[in-house]
PDB file of C-alpha atoms in Angstrom:
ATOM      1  CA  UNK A   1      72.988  80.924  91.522  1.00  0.00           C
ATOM      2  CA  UNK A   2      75.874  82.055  90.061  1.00  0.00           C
ATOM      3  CA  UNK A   3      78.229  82.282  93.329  1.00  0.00           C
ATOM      4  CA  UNK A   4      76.625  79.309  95.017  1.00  0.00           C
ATOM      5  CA  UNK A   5      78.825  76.543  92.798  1.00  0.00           C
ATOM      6  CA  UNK A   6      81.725  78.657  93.107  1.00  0.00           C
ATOM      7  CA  UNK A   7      81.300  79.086  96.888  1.00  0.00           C
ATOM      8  CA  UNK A   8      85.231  77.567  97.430  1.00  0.00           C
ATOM      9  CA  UNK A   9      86.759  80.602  95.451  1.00  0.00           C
ATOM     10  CA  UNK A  10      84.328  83.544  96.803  1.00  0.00           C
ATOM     11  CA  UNK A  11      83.239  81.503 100.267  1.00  0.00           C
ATOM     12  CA  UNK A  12      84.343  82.623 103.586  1.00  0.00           C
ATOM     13  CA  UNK A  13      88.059  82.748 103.250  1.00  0.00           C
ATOM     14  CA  UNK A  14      88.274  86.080 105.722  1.00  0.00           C
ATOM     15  CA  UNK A  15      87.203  83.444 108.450  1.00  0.00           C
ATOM     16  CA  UNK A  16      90.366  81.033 107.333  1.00  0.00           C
ATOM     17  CA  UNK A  17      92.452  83.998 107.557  1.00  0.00           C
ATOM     18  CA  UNK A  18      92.988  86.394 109.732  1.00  0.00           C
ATOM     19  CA  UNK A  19      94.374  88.908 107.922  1.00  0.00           C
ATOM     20  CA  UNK A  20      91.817  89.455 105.471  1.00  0.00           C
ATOM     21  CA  UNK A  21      89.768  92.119 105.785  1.00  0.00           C
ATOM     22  CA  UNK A  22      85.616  91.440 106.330  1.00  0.00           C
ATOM     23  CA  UNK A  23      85.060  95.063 104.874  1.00  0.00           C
ATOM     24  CA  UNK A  24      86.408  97.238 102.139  1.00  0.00           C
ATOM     25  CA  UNK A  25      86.342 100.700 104.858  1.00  0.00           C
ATOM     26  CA  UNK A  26      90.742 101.128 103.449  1.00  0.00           C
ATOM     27  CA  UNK A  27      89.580 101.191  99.552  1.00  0.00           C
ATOM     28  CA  UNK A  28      86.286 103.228 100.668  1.00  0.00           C
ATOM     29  CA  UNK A  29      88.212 105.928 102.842  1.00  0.00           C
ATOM     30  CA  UNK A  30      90.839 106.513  99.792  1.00  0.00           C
ATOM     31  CA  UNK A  31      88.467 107.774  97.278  1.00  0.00           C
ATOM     32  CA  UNK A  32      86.331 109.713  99.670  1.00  0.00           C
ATOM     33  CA  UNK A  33      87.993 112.617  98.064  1.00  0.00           C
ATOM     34  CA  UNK A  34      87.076 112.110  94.652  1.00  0.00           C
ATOM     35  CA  UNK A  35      83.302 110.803  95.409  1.00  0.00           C
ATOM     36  CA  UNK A  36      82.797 114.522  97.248  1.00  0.00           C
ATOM     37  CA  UNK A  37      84.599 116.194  94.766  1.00  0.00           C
ATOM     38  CA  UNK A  38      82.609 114.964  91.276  1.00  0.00           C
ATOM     39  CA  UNK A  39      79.854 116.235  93.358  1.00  0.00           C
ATOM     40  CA  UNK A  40      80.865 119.725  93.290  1.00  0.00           C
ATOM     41  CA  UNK A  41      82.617 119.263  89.456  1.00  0.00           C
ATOM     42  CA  UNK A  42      79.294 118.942  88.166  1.00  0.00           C
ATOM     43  CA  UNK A  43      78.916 122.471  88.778  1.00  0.00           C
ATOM     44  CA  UNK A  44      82.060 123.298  86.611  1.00  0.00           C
ATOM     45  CA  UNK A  45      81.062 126.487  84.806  1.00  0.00           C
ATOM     46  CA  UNK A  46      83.547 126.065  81.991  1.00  0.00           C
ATOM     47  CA  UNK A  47      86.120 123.035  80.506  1.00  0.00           C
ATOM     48  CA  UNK A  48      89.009 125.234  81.432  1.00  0.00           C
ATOM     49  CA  UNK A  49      87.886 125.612  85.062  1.00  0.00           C
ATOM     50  CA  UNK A  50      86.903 121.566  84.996  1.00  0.00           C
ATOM     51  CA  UNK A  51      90.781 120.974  83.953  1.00  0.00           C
ATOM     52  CA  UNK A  52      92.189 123.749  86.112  1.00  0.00           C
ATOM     53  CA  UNK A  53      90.649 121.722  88.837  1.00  0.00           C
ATOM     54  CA  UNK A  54      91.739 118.487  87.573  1.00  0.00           C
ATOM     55  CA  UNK A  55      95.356 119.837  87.679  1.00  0.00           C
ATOM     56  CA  UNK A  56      95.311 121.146  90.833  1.00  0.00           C
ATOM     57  CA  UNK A  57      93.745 117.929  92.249  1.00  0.00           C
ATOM     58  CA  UNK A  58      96.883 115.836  90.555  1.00  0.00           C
ATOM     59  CA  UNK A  59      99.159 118.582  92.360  1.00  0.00           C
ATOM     60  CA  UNK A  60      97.930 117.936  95.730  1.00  0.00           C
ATOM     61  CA  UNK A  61      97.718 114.267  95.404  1.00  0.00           C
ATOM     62  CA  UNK A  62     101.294 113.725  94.074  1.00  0.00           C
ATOM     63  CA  UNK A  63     102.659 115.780  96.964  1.00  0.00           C
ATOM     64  CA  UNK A  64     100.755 113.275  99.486  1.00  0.00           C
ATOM     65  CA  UNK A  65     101.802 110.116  98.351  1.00  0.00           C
ATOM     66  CA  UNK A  66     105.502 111.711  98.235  1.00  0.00           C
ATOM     67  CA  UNK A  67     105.167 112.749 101.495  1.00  0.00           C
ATOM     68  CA  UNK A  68     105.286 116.076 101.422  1.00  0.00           C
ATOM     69  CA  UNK A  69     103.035 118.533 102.954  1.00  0.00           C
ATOM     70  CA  UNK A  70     100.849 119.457  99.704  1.00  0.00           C
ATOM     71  CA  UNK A  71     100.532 123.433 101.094  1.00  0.00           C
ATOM     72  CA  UNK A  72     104.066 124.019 100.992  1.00  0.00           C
ATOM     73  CA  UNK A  73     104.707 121.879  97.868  1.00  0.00           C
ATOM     74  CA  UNK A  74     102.760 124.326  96.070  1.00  0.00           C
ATOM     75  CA  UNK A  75     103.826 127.205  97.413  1.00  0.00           C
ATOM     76  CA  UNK A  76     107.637 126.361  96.230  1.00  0.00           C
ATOM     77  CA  UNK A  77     106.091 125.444  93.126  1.00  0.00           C
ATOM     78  CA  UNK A  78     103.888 128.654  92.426  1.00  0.00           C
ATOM     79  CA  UNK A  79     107.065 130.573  93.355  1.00  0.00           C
ATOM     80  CA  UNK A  80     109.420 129.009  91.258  1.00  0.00           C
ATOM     81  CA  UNK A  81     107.137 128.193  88.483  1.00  0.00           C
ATOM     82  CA  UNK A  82     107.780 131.456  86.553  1.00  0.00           C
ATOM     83  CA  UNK A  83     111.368 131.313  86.692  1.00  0.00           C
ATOM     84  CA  UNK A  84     111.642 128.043  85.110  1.00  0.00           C
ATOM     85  CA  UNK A  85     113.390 127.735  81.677  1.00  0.00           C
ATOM     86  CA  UNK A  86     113.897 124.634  80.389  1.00  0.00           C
ATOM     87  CA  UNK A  87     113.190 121.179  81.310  1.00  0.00           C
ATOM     88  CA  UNK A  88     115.473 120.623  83.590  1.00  0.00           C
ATOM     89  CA  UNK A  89     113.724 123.582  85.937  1.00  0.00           C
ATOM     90  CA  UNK A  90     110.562 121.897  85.817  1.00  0.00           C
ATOM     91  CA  UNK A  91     111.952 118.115  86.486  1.00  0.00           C
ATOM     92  CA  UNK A  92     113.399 119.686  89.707  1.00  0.00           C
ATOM     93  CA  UNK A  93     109.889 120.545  90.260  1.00  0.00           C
ATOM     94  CA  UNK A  94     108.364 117.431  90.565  1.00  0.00           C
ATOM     95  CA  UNK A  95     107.372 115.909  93.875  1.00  0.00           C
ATOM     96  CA  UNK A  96     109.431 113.055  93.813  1.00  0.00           C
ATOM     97  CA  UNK A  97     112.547 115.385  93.124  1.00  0.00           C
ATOM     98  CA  UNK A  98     111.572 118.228  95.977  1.00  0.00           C
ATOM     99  CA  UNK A  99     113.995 118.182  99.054  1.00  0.00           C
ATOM    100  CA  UNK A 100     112.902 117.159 101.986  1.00  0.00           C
ATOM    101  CA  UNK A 101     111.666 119.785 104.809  1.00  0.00           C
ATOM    102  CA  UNK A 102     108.278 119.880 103.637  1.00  0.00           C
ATOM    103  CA  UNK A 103     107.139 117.790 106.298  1.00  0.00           C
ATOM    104  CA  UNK A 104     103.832 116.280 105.289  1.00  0.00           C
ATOM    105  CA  UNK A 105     102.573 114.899 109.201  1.00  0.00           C
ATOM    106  CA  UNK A 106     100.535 118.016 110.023  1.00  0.00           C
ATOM    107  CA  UNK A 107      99.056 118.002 106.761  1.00  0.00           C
ATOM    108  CA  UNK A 108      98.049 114.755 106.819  1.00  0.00           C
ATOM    109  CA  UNK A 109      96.466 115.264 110.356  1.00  0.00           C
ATOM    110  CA  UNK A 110      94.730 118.086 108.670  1.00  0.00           C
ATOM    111  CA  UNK A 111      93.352 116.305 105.658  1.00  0.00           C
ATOM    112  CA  UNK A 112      92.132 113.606 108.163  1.00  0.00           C
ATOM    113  CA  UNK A 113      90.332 115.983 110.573  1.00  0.00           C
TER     114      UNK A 113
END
């Protein structure tokens, strides 16, 4: 009873509009990762693994939506990581401040497969 008054605001607008999606399949598909994964974090033996994970996760996901190819972000990472200093050596770190060259189009083909 509660939609049926209010049928002009949550009614059929996809039909008026072409461009709105009839399913939610874009929002579903980009958490898929996360739904599998708390599957398999329930089974965290220890808080430090739990946040090791957590960290890692963050890692991978920062170097896809800069478009870089997450494998080779954190290799260059990993390898440069105990060298670093000060703050500056860690800013340059940062996804959004890594030069281009790591190409993220196979990984992404990867990720999909």
């Amino acid at each position: 009873m509660y939609a049926k008054p209010r049928i002009d605001c949550v009614g059929l607008r996809y039909v008026d509009n072409g461009l709105l999606s009839i399913d939610n399949n874009i929002a579903e598909h980009s958490i898929k990762n996360v739904v599998i994964g708390r599957k398999n974090w329930l089974f965290s033996t220890s808080v430090d693994g739990a946040y090791a994970t957590a960290v890692l996760t963050t890692m991978v996901r920062s170097a896809l939506l800069n478009k870089l190819d997450p494998y080779q972000y954190l290799v260059q990472v990993l390898n440069k990581l105990p060298y670093a200093e000060n703050e500056k050596d860690f800013e340059e770190m940062m996804p959004w401040n890594v030069k281009a060259g790591l190409d993220a189009a196979d990984s992404q083909a990867r990720l999909a497969a």
